[in-house]
Structures are given as structure tokens and as C-alpha cells.
Amino acid sequence: MQLPSRPDGDGVEIGVSDVLAWRDCPARAKWGRQRLVGKEAPESQSPAASYGSAIHLCIELLDKGATPDEAAQAAFAQFAKWLEPSDLSLLLEDMEKYLAREILGVRTLLNEGEISVRLFVHPIVGQVWFRARIDRLVQSIDDPAQLIHIDYKSSKHAKSEEEVHKDLQLWSYNWVIYEWFVDLYPEVDDPVLQQWMDQLRYGLIPTHKGPAQRAQIKTWLIKAVTAMIDDEDEAPTFNEWCPWCSLKFDCPVVQYQLTDWAKTRIAALMPREEKFNKDGSVSKRQGKVALDHTRLKEYVEILHDVKRAKQTLEAFDTEVTKTLKELPVSDLNELGKRKFERSARGFSSAAKRQIIDELGLGTFLLLSDLSLASVERFFGDDKDTAAGILALAESRPGYSVISDV
């Protein structure tokens, strides 16, 4: 795998996101590098990462003196094609949390700043640099040896303390920040670096790494980057990001491995029963799955892969079908396809009023199923009204869910 060259020509450079992307799927990592323009991360312009990129831009602008409204407008100007109307409320809420946690008695060393340090010298490619984009690094005014690195996260789900302590990105940033600081400020003795993962709407989780842990992550990075350089195949692999990958339409993993795996592996574990026609002949239609309870452990072992494969293939199906619907009839016919319309039945306002007149309001309300999702959709950004209605919802028996322990 060819790593990108440094702008000054002094070797090559790599970031922890590149390493993690390669571990997930070398083909996707290669595609991401080919899309790299300037200093913009390859994944920054995508539905999955758009909100995170937008809130990071807002935080950067707030620190430069912009108001929350000005920062939100700038974020929408850059990421408008991905952001939804509800994202504006989230941006303003996250910015409010950020401003409320302003740290006093410090000076800012980095704010959305790019830094890089020497990682190791490879026998073939030469000097390898490790780069990082730091959300915020501050230094105590009273004690210059005290540093705090803050990494902002805008994910929908909160991370646990254990996940934060083991987070490879945060761990790698600890090493690179420490190396960068001691090289730039040699006059500061024994700097102490604290790290906070600020999940904005979920709160702060502190973490800390010592010299031994920094040495450990440096060794891990050297081994991982060396393996990347030695990887000449850059073959795609099945991973959790497959359903959202733009390469899935040409990816052999999706086109061949997943479909063949579904046909053979699943069929071998859970063969379908035969169905018979009225004349006694075997029907071409398959019967129900014959679940062998003695092989339940095998089923559980592949359950995660089955769900991910299903999600990936459904995403492929959705995108291809959407494209086919937009084609002219002549092009569809050449592909052996046709398009026809299915009618959808619903009740107009006039029809609902007639039902109320004929059956009474009480019976009509029993027929109507008011869902929590429909309330949120209807009221949109009017969260106060929606919250008042949702507060009237009563708990009722739901359904069982299976998850990992």
C-alpha cells in the first residue's frame, strides 16, 4: 500500500483514522486516500460523518468569535446536502453544551490544529510521520506542565468509560500530543497530559495514559503501519461499514462472497423443507427453514455476520432499485426489467370526518393507532408540544430483543 507523501517531500505520513480504515477494509482505505483533497478527511463529505464534521466546524468558529447562529449557518453552507432540518436544533444544543463547559485559567495551544511527529524510518519508503488533527489542547496558565486534550464526539450513542479508556484514536493522540509538546516546549519539565472525551450531550469522560502506555501504542502503530506498507493486494473485506460503503456496487465481497455465503453457509446449517404440489410432485417453492436445535451454538456464532450481510445486501438492493426506477422504459427493457405502479390506499381528511360521523369519535380513536414516531414527525422542531403529547404515552408490554451480554 502506498502512503501519501508529505507536502515538504520529507517521507510519507499516516493518521490513526487511516490505520483503522485499513484494518476494517484495505480497499475502502485505498479509495478514501484517492478522494483526499487538501486537508479534508476522505470521509468528511458523507451522510455518516456529516454531522460530526459540521459540529467540529461550529466549535472552531465559536472559538474564533462567531455566534452560534453564524457558526450553524457556516456549517449548513458547507454540509447542506447531508444535513437534515432536525440537525439545526442538534447543532445549537451541542454548541450550547460546549459554551457551558468553557475552561477557565488556561490558554489554547491547538484548536482544530494539525500536528505531526516522526514515527519511524521504514527500510523502503523512508521516514514515516504520524499526523493528527487535534480538536482542542489547552495549557494551564499557573502551571505550564498541566495539559488537557479535549476530543469532541457527536455520536448518537454514548461511549462507556471502558470504551473511552481503550479508544485507539484517543490513545494515539495522547502519544502524538506528548511527543509534539516536549519537542516544541523543551523548557517545560515533566508535562502531564490529561484527556477528556466530551460527548457534548452525554457529558465528559476523563482518561489518562502514562509513559508505558505511550510506548505501547507507538509500537502498535509501527507494526500496523508496516503491515499496511507491505499490503500489496489491498483486498476488500466484509466489515461493519459495508452497508454504507460507496464501493458496494462494484465490491466482490457484496457481489459474490456475501450472496454465495448466504446460499451455502446458511443453507448448510438450516436447510429448507421440501414443499409439494397437489399432484405430489416437489414444488419449486421452498418450504420453511428446518431449525436444528442441536446446532443452536453454531447459529449464534454466525448471527452477527448474518445480520450485517442482510443489512449490506438490503442497502445494495435499495440503491440499485432506486436507480432502475429513474431509468427510461427503453433502458429498463434492455436490462430485462419493467416498471409498474402499485396503488396505495389511505384515508383523506374528508373520509376521516365521515367515519367519525358514522361511527362516533370514541370508535374512531380506538381504530387510530397514534405512534410516538408520528407525533415527532408531525411537530418537527416544536419539541415542547411534542414532549407534552409524548408524556401522555403509557408503558405497555413490548417485544423481546436479543443482544450480546
Short mmCIF file of C-alpha atoms in Angstrom, two decimals:
data_model
loop_
_atom_site.label_atom_id
_atom_site.label_comp_id
_atom_site.label_asym_id
_atom_site.label_seq_id
_atom_site.Cartn_x
_atom_site.Cartn_y
_atom_site.Cartn_z
CA MET A 1 0.00 0.00 0.00
CA GLN A 2 1.35 3.38 -0.98
CA LEU A 3 1.16 6.00 1.75
CA PRO A 4 0.65 9.70 0.87
CA SER A 5 3.81 11.82 0.67
CA ARG A 6 4.33 14.81 2.92
CA PRO A 7 3.95 18.21 1.24
CA ASP A 8 7.58 19.05 2.03
CA GLY A 9 8.79 15.81 0.47
CA ASP A 10 10.28 14.51 3.72
CA GLY A 11 8.91 10.96 3.65
CA VAL A 12 5.30 9.81 3.98
CA GLU A 13 2.60 10.44 6.55
CA ILE A 14 -0.26 8.50 8.08
CA GLY A 15 -3.03 9.11 10.63
CA VAL A 16 -4.78 6.76 13.03
CA SER A 17 -8.02 7.00 11.01
CA ASP A 18 -6.07 5.61 8.03
CA VAL A 19 -4.83 2.70 10.13
CA LEU A 20 -8.31 1.92 11.48
CA ALA A 21 -9.83 2.18 7.99
CA TRP A 22 -7.22 -0.26 6.65
CA ARG A 23 -7.96 -2.70 9.46
CA ASP A 24 -11.66 -2.61 8.54
CA CYS A 25 -11.16 -2.88 4.77
CA PRO A 26 -7.97 -2.18 2.76
CA ALA A 27 -9.96 -1.47 -0.42
CA ARG A 28 -12.08 1.17 1.31
CA ALA A 29 -8.96 2.71 2.85
CA LYS A 30 -7.35 2.98 -0.60
CA TRP A 31 -10.48 4.61 -2.02
CA GLY A 32 -10.51 7.07 0.88
CA ARG A 33 -6.91 8.11 0.17
CA GLN A 34 -7.70 8.66 -3.51
CA ARG A 35 -10.50 11.06 -2.51
CA LEU A 36 -8.25 13.05 -0.18
CA VAL A 37 -8.15 16.67 -1.29
CA GLY A 38 -6.03 19.18 0.61
CA LYS A 39 -6.52 18.61 4.33
CA GLU A 40 -10.11 17.43 4.16
CA ALA A 41 -10.62 13.95 5.57
CA PRO A 42 -11.91 11.48 2.94
CA GLU A 43 -14.96 10.62 4.97
CA SER A 44 -15.90 14.19 5.94
CA GLN A 45 -18.32 14.59 3.00
CA SER A 46 -20.68 11.67 3.61
CA PRO A 47 -24.05 11.15 5.30
CA ALA A 48 -22.47 9.10 8.09
CA ALA A 49 -19.87 11.72 9.05
CA SER A 50 -21.54 14.97 8.02
CA TYR A 51 -22.93 15.93 11.42
CA GLY A 52 -19.63 15.25 13.19
CA SER A 53 -17.77 17.39 10.65
CA ALA A 54 -20.39 20.13 11.00
CA ILE A 55 -20.19 20.37 14.80
CA HIS A 56 -16.38 20.40 14.67
CA LEU A 57 -16.57 23.32 12.25
CA CYS A 58 -19.02 25.10 14.56
CA ILE A 59 -16.71 24.67 17.56
CA GLU A 60 -13.78 26.03 15.56
CA LEU A 61 -15.81 29.08 14.53
CA LEU A 62 -17.10 29.68 18.07
CA ASP A 63 -13.51 29.87 19.30
CA LYS A 64 -12.84 32.47 16.62
CA GLY A 65 -15.65 34.68 17.88
CA ALA A 66 -18.65 33.57 15.81
CA THR A 67 -22.11 33.40 17.35
CA PRO A 68 -23.92 30.02 17.44
CA ASP A 69 -26.26 31.17 14.62
CA GLU A 70 -23.30 32.29 12.49
CA ALA A 71 -21.49 29.00 13.11
CA ALA A 72 -24.59 26.95 12.27
CA GLN A 73 -25.08 28.92 9.04
CA ALA A 74 -21.47 28.28 8.02
CA ALA A 75 -21.89 24.56 8.75
CA PHE A 76 -25.03 24.37 6.62
CA ALA A 77 -23.30 26.22 3.81
CA GLN A 78 -20.63 23.52 3.70
CA PHE A 79 -22.63 20.38 4.53
CA ALA A 80 -26.14 21.33 3.37
CA LYS A 81 -26.53 18.31 1.08
CA TRP A 82 -26.25 15.95 4.05
CA LEU A 83 -27.82 17.83 6.99
CA GLU A 84 -31.50 17.46 7.84
CA PRO A 85 -33.75 20.18 9.34
CA SER A 86 -33.55 18.47 12.74
CA ASP A 87 -29.75 18.75 12.64
CA LEU A 88 -30.00 22.53 13.14
CA SER A 89 -31.55 22.01 16.58
CA LEU A 90 -28.89 19.46 17.46
CA LEU A 91 -26.11 21.81 16.38
CA LEU A 92 -27.44 24.62 18.53
CA GLU A 93 -27.89 22.27 21.51
CA ASP A 94 -24.37 20.86 21.17
CA MET A 95 -22.90 24.35 20.85
CA GLU A 96 -24.76 25.42 23.99
CA LYS A 97 -23.21 22.47 25.86
CA TYR A 98 -19.78 23.36 24.51
CA LEU A 99 -20.01 27.00 25.59
CA ALA A 100 -21.28 26.00 29.05
CA ARG A 101 -18.13 23.91 29.62
CA GLU A 102 -15.61 26.64 28.90
CA ILE A 103 -12.40 26.03 30.90
CA LEU A 104 -11.01 28.93 32.89
CA GLY A 105 -7.37 29.64 33.70
CA VAL A 106 -5.94 28.11 30.53
CA ARG A 107 -4.57 29.18 27.19
CA THR A 108 -5.33 27.37 23.94
CA LEU A 109 -2.39 25.69 22.20
CA LEU A 110 -4.39 23.92 19.48
CA ASN A 111 -7.90 24.39 18.14
CA GLU A 112 -8.73 22.05 15.24
CA GLY A 113 -4.97 22.07 14.71
CA GLU A 114 -2.86 19.74 12.55
CA ILE A 115 0.31 18.32 14.12
CA SER A 116 2.75 15.61 13.05
CA VAL A 117 5.73 13.82 14.59
CA ARG A 118 8.25 11.27 13.35
CA LEU A 119 7.03 7.72 13.89
CA PHE A 120 9.82 5.51 12.43
CA VAL A 121 12.06 5.01 9.42
CA HIS A 122 10.90 2.28 7.04
CA PRO A 123 13.64 0.49 5.05
CA ILE A 124 11.84 1.10 1.74
CA VAL A 125 9.66 4.23 1.99
CA GLY A 126 11.94 6.10 4.40
CA GLN A 127 10.71 8.45 7.13
CA VAL A 128 7.12 7.82 8.25
CA TRP A 129 5.35 10.67 10.01
CA PHE A 130 2.27 10.33 12.19
CA ARG A 131 -0.24 13.15 11.80
CA ALA A 132 -3.29 14.10 13.84
CA ARG A 133 -5.97 16.76 13.86
CA ILE A 134 -6.48 17.88 17.46
CA ASP A 135 -9.86 19.26 18.47
CA ARG A 136 -8.52 21.28 21.37
CA LEU A 137 -5.39 21.35 23.54
CA VAL A 138 -5.12 23.80 26.45
CA GLN A 139 -2.35 24.60 28.92
CA SER A 140 -2.71 25.79 32.49
CA ILE A 141 -1.61 29.41 32.93
CA ASP A 142 -0.49 28.83 36.54
CA ASP A 143 1.27 25.51 35.84
CA PRO A 144 2.51 25.20 32.22
CA ALA A 145 3.24 21.49 32.73
CA GLN A 146 -0.50 20.73 33.04
CA LEU A 147 -2.14 19.99 29.68
CA ILE A 148 -5.70 19.00 28.80
CA HIS A 149 -6.64 17.49 25.44
CA ILE A 150 -10.37 17.59 24.65
CA ASP A 151 -11.78 15.37 21.91
CA TYR A 152 -15.36 16.20 20.92
CA LYS A 153 -17.75 13.45 19.86
CA SER A 154 -21.24 13.89 18.45
CA SER A 155 -22.28 10.25 18.07
CA LYS A 156 -25.88 9.25 18.72
CA HIS A 157 -24.85 6.67 21.32
CA ALA A 158 -22.84 7.38 24.45
CA LYS A 159 -19.50 5.64 24.96
CA SER A 160 -18.76 3.95 28.26
CA GLU A 161 -15.72 4.71 30.42
CA GLU A 162 -14.15 1.42 29.34
CA GLU A 163 -14.64 2.27 25.66
CA VAL A 164 -13.04 5.69 26.20
CA HIS A 165 -10.02 4.21 28.01
CA LYS A 166 -9.49 1.70 25.16
CA ASP A 167 -10.22 4.11 22.31
CA LEU A 168 -7.31 3.71 19.85
CA GLN A 169 -7.70 7.18 18.37
CA LEU A 170 -7.59 8.88 21.75
CA TRP A 171 -4.69 6.67 22.84
CA SER A 172 -2.72 7.50 19.67
CA TYR A 173 -3.43 11.21 20.12
CA ASN A 174 -2.04 11.03 23.64
CA TRP A 175 1.30 9.84 22.28
CA VAL A 176 1.48 12.30 19.38
CA ILE A 177 0.50 15.31 21.52
CA TYR A 178 3.08 14.43 24.16
CA GLU A 179 5.84 14.00 21.55
CA TRP A 180 4.85 17.24 19.82
CA PHE A 181 4.75 19.23 23.08
CA VAL A 182 8.08 18.09 24.54
CA ASP A 183 9.77 18.82 21.22
CA LEU A 184 8.20 22.29 20.91
CA TYR A 185 8.48 23.29 24.60
CA PRO A 186 11.68 21.68 25.95
CA GLU A 187 11.78 24.19 28.80
CA VAL A 188 8.68 22.62 30.42
CA ASP A 189 9.71 19.80 32.75
CA ASP A 190 7.66 16.59 33.14
CA PRO A 191 4.44 17.64 31.35
CA VAL A 192 1.25 15.90 32.50
CA LEU A 193 -1.36 15.28 29.79
CA GLN A 194 -4.98 14.69 30.74
CA GLN A 195 -7.56 13.74 28.12
CA TRP A 196 -11.29 14.36 28.11
CA MET A 197 -13.73 12.81 25.69
CA ASP A 198 -16.51 15.39 25.54
CA GLN A 199 -19.59 13.68 24.16
CA LEU A 200 -21.44 17.01 24.32
CA ARG A 201 -24.99 15.84 25.01
CA TYR A 202 -23.73 12.89 27.11
CA GLY A 203 -21.06 14.61 29.20
CA LEU A 204 -17.30 14.33 29.82
CA ILE A 205 -15.25 11.20 30.46
CA PRO A 206 -11.61 11.74 31.53
CA THR A 207 -8.79 9.32 30.71
CA HIS A 208 -5.03 9.25 31.22
CA LYS A 209 -2.03 7.41 29.76
CA GLY A 210 1.43 7.06 31.22
CA PRO A 211 4.89 6.58 29.61
CA ALA A 212 4.49 2.79 29.36
CA GLN A 213 1.16 3.09 27.56
CA ARG A 214 2.55 5.71 25.18
CA ALA A 215 5.43 3.37 24.34
CA GLN A 216 2.91 0.57 23.82
CA ILE A 217 0.75 2.50 21.35
CA LYS A 218 3.82 3.70 19.44
CA THR A 219 4.98 0.11 18.97
CA TRP A 220 1.48 -0.88 17.86
CA LEU A 221 1.38 1.96 15.33
CA ILE A 222 4.77 0.98 13.88
CA LYS A 223 3.67 -2.64 13.46
CA ALA A 224 0.32 -1.65 11.94
CA VAL A 225 1.80 0.90 9.50
CA THR A 226 4.50 -1.59 8.44
CA ALA A 227 1.77 -4.14 7.69
CA MET A 228 -0.08 -1.51 5.65
CA ILE A 229 3.01 -0.72 3.58
CA ASP A 230 3.59 -4.44 2.95
CA ASP A 231 -0.04 -4.96 1.85
CA GLU A 232 0.12 -5.09 -1.96
CA ASP A 233 -3.30 -6.71 -2.52
CA GLU A 234 -5.49 -4.13 -0.73
CA ALA A 235 -8.33 -6.64 -0.96
CA PRO A 236 -11.83 -5.78 0.31
CA THR A 237 -13.06 -7.44 3.50
CA PHE A 238 -16.51 -7.84 4.99
CA ASN A 239 -16.89 -5.38 7.88
CA GLU A 240 -19.47 -3.39 9.83
CA TRP A 241 -19.27 -0.41 7.43
CA CYS A 242 -20.21 -2.41 4.31
CA PRO A 243 -23.87 -1.24 4.22
CA TRP A 244 -22.77 2.42 3.90
CA CYS A 245 -19.72 1.96 1.66
CA SER A 246 -19.89 3.62 -1.76
CA LEU A 247 -17.86 0.74 -3.21
CA LYS A 248 -20.54 -1.87 -2.56
CA PHE A 249 -21.83 -1.75 -6.15
CA ASP A 250 -18.51 -2.99 -7.52
CA CYS A 251 -17.24 -4.85 -4.46
CA PRO A 252 -16.66 -8.59 -4.95
CA VAL A 253 -17.44 -9.15 -1.27
CA VAL A 254 -21.01 -7.91 -1.84
CA GLN A 255 -21.50 -9.32 -5.33
CA TYR A 256 -20.10 -12.80 -4.76
CA GLN A 257 -18.91 -13.63 -1.27
CA LEU A 258 -21.98 -12.47 0.66
CA THR A 259 -24.53 -13.94 -1.74
CA ASP A 260 -22.65 -17.23 -2.11
CA TRP A 261 -22.09 -17.37 1.63
CA ALA A 262 -25.79 -16.81 2.24
CA LYS A 263 -26.71 -19.57 -0.21
CA THR A 264 -24.21 -22.13 1.03
CA ARG A 265 -23.39 -21.46 4.68
CA ILE A 266 -26.94 -20.74 5.79
CA ALA A 267 -28.39 -23.47 3.60
CA ALA A 268 -25.99 -25.99 5.10
CA LEU A 269 -26.84 -25.02 8.66
CA MET A 270 -30.60 -24.64 8.18
CA PRO A 271 -31.88 -26.48 5.09
CA ARG A 272 -35.43 -25.73 3.97
CA GLU A 273 -38.11 -28.38 3.99
CA GLU A 274 -39.48 -29.51 0.65
CA LYS A 275 -42.92 -28.35 -0.47
CA PHE A 276 -45.16 -30.49 -2.61
CA ASN A 277 -47.71 -29.66 -5.30
CA LYS A 278 -51.23 -31.06 -5.27
CA ASP A 279 -50.18 -33.81 -7.67
CA GLY A 280 -47.46 -34.95 -5.28
CA SER A 281 -44.52 -33.50 -7.24
CA VAL A 282 -41.86 -31.42 -5.50
CA SER A 283 -42.66 -27.71 -5.71
CA LYS A 284 -40.10 -25.16 -6.87
CA ARG A 285 -41.17 -23.01 -3.95
CA GLN A 286 -39.10 -23.56 -0.84
CA GLY A 287 -40.61 -24.63 2.43
CA LYS A 288 -39.91 -23.28 5.88
CA VAL A 289 -36.44 -23.37 7.43
CA ALA A 290 -35.75 -26.57 9.32
CA LEU A 291 -34.09 -25.33 12.52
CA ASP A 292 -31.91 -27.94 14.19
CA HIS A 293 -31.89 -27.07 17.90
CA THR A 294 -28.80 -29.21 18.49
CA ARG A 295 -26.82 -26.74 16.34
CA LEU A 296 -28.02 -23.61 18.14
CA LYS A 297 -24.47 -22.69 19.20
CA GLU A 298 -23.38 -22.64 15.53
CA TYR A 299 -26.32 -20.41 14.66
CA VAL A 300 -25.41 -17.94 17.40
CA GLU A 301 -21.77 -17.80 16.26
CA ILE A 302 -22.73 -16.53 12.79
CA LEU A 303 -25.75 -14.44 13.82
CA HIS A 304 -23.83 -11.14 13.80
CA ASP A 305 -22.41 -11.83 10.33
CA VAL A 306 -25.87 -12.81 9.06
CA LYS A 307 -27.39 -9.53 10.26
CA ARG A 308 -24.54 -7.48 8.78
CA ALA A 309 -24.74 -9.37 5.48
CA LYS A 310 -28.50 -8.82 5.36
CA GLN A 311 -28.04 -5.11 6.03
CA THR A 312 -25.37 -4.82 3.34
CA LEU A 313 -27.38 -6.67 0.70
CA GLU A 314 -30.53 -4.68 1.53
CA ALA A 315 -28.59 -1.43 1.08
CA PHE A 316 -27.32 -2.71 -2.28
CA ASP A 317 -30.86 -3.71 -3.28
CA THR A 318 -32.30 -0.32 -2.26
CA GLU A 319 -29.75 1.75 -4.18
CA VAL A 320 -29.91 -0.35 -7.36
CA THR A 321 -33.71 -0.43 -7.32
CA LYS A 322 -33.82 3.35 -6.84
CA THR A 323 -31.56 3.79 -9.89
CA LEU A 324 -33.69 1.44 -12.00
CA LYS A 325 -36.85 3.40 -11.16
CA GLU A 326 -35.26 6.55 -12.61
CA LEU A 327 -34.32 4.92 -15.95
CA PRO A 328 -36.37 5.40 -19.15
CA VAL A 329 -38.59 2.49 -20.17
CA SER A 330 -36.35 1.67 -23.15
CA ASP A 331 -33.29 1.29 -20.91
CA LEU A 332 -35.25 -0.87 -18.48
CA ASN A 333 -36.41 -3.14 -21.28
CA GLU A 334 -32.82 -3.64 -22.43
CA LEU A 335 -32.00 -4.81 -18.91
CA GLY A 336 -34.94 -7.19 -18.94
CA LYS A 337 -36.89 -5.11 -16.41
CA ARG A 338 -40.17 -3.22 -16.40
CA LYS A 339 -41.73 -0.63 -14.10
CA PHE A 340 -45.35 -0.56 -13.00
CA GLU A 341 -47.24 1.39 -10.37
CA ARG A 342 -48.93 -0.11 -7.35
CA SER A 343 -51.83 1.77 -5.84
CA ALA A 344 -51.71 2.78 -2.21
CA ARG A 345 -54.89 3.23 -0.21
CA GLY A 346 -55.34 5.80 2.54
CA PHE A 347 -57.95 7.95 4.22
CA SER A 348 -58.35 11.62 3.34
CA SER A 349 -59.44 14.21 5.91
CA ALA A 350 -62.94 14.15 4.45
CA ALA A 351 -63.08 10.37 4.76
CA LYS A 352 -61.95 10.53 8.39
CA ARG A 353 -64.65 13.07 9.19
CA GLN A 354 -67.26 10.78 7.60
CA ILE A 355 -66.04 7.85 9.68
CA ILE A 356 -66.38 9.95 12.84
CA ASP A 357 -69.93 10.98 11.83
CA GLU A 358 -70.98 7.36 11.18
CA LEU A 359 -69.14 5.54 13.99
CA GLY A 360 -68.58 8.21 16.60
CA LEU A 361 -65.37 9.79 17.85
CA GLY A 362 -64.73 7.10 20.50
CA THR A 363 -64.76 4.25 17.99
CA PHE A 364 -62.63 6.27 15.58
CA LEU A 365 -59.95 6.85 18.26
CA LEU A 366 -59.86 3.12 19.00
CA LEU A 367 -59.28 2.47 15.29
CA SER A 368 -56.50 5.06 15.07
CA ASP A 369 -53.01 3.99 16.15
CA LEU A 370 -51.11 7.09 17.28
CA SER A 371 -47.40 6.25 17.28
CA LEU A 372 -44.59 8.11 19.05
CA ALA A 373 -42.75 8.44 15.74
CA SER A 374 -45.75 10.03 14.02
CA VAL A 375 -46.02 12.65 16.79
CA GLU A 376 -42.33 13.57 16.43
CA ARG A 377 -42.63 13.77 12.63
CA PHE A 378 -45.76 15.92 12.74
CA PHE A 379 -44.48 18.53 15.19
CA GLY A 380 -40.89 18.60 13.86
CA ASP A 381 -38.88 21.26 15.70
CA ASP A 382 -41.77 22.10 18.06
CA LYS A 383 -40.29 19.85 20.72
CA ASP A 384 -42.25 21.34 23.63
CA THR A 385 -45.62 20.45 22.13
CA ALA A 386 -44.38 17.03 21.06
CA ALA A 387 -42.94 16.38 24.54
CA GLY A 388 -46.27 17.30 26.14
CA ILE A 389 -48.11 14.76 23.98
CA LEU A 390 -45.45 12.07 24.36
CA ALA A 391 -45.62 12.44 28.14
CA LEU A 392 -49.18 11.06 27.94
CA ALA A 393 -47.96 7.79 26.42
CA GLU A 394 -48.29 4.80 28.74
CA SER A 395 -45.84 1.93 29.05
CA ARG A 396 -47.14 -1.33 27.65
CA PRO A 397 -45.66 -4.77 27.01
CA GLY A 398 -43.29 -4.56 24.06
CA TYR A 399 -41.28 -7.23 22.34
CA SER A 400 -38.18 -9.28 23.14
CA VAL A 401 -34.77 -8.27 21.87
CA ILE A 402 -31.59 -10.39 21.79
CA SER A 403 -28.24 -8.65 22.29
CA ASP A 404 -24.72 -9.50 23.39
CA VAL A 405 -24.05 -9.76 27.12
#
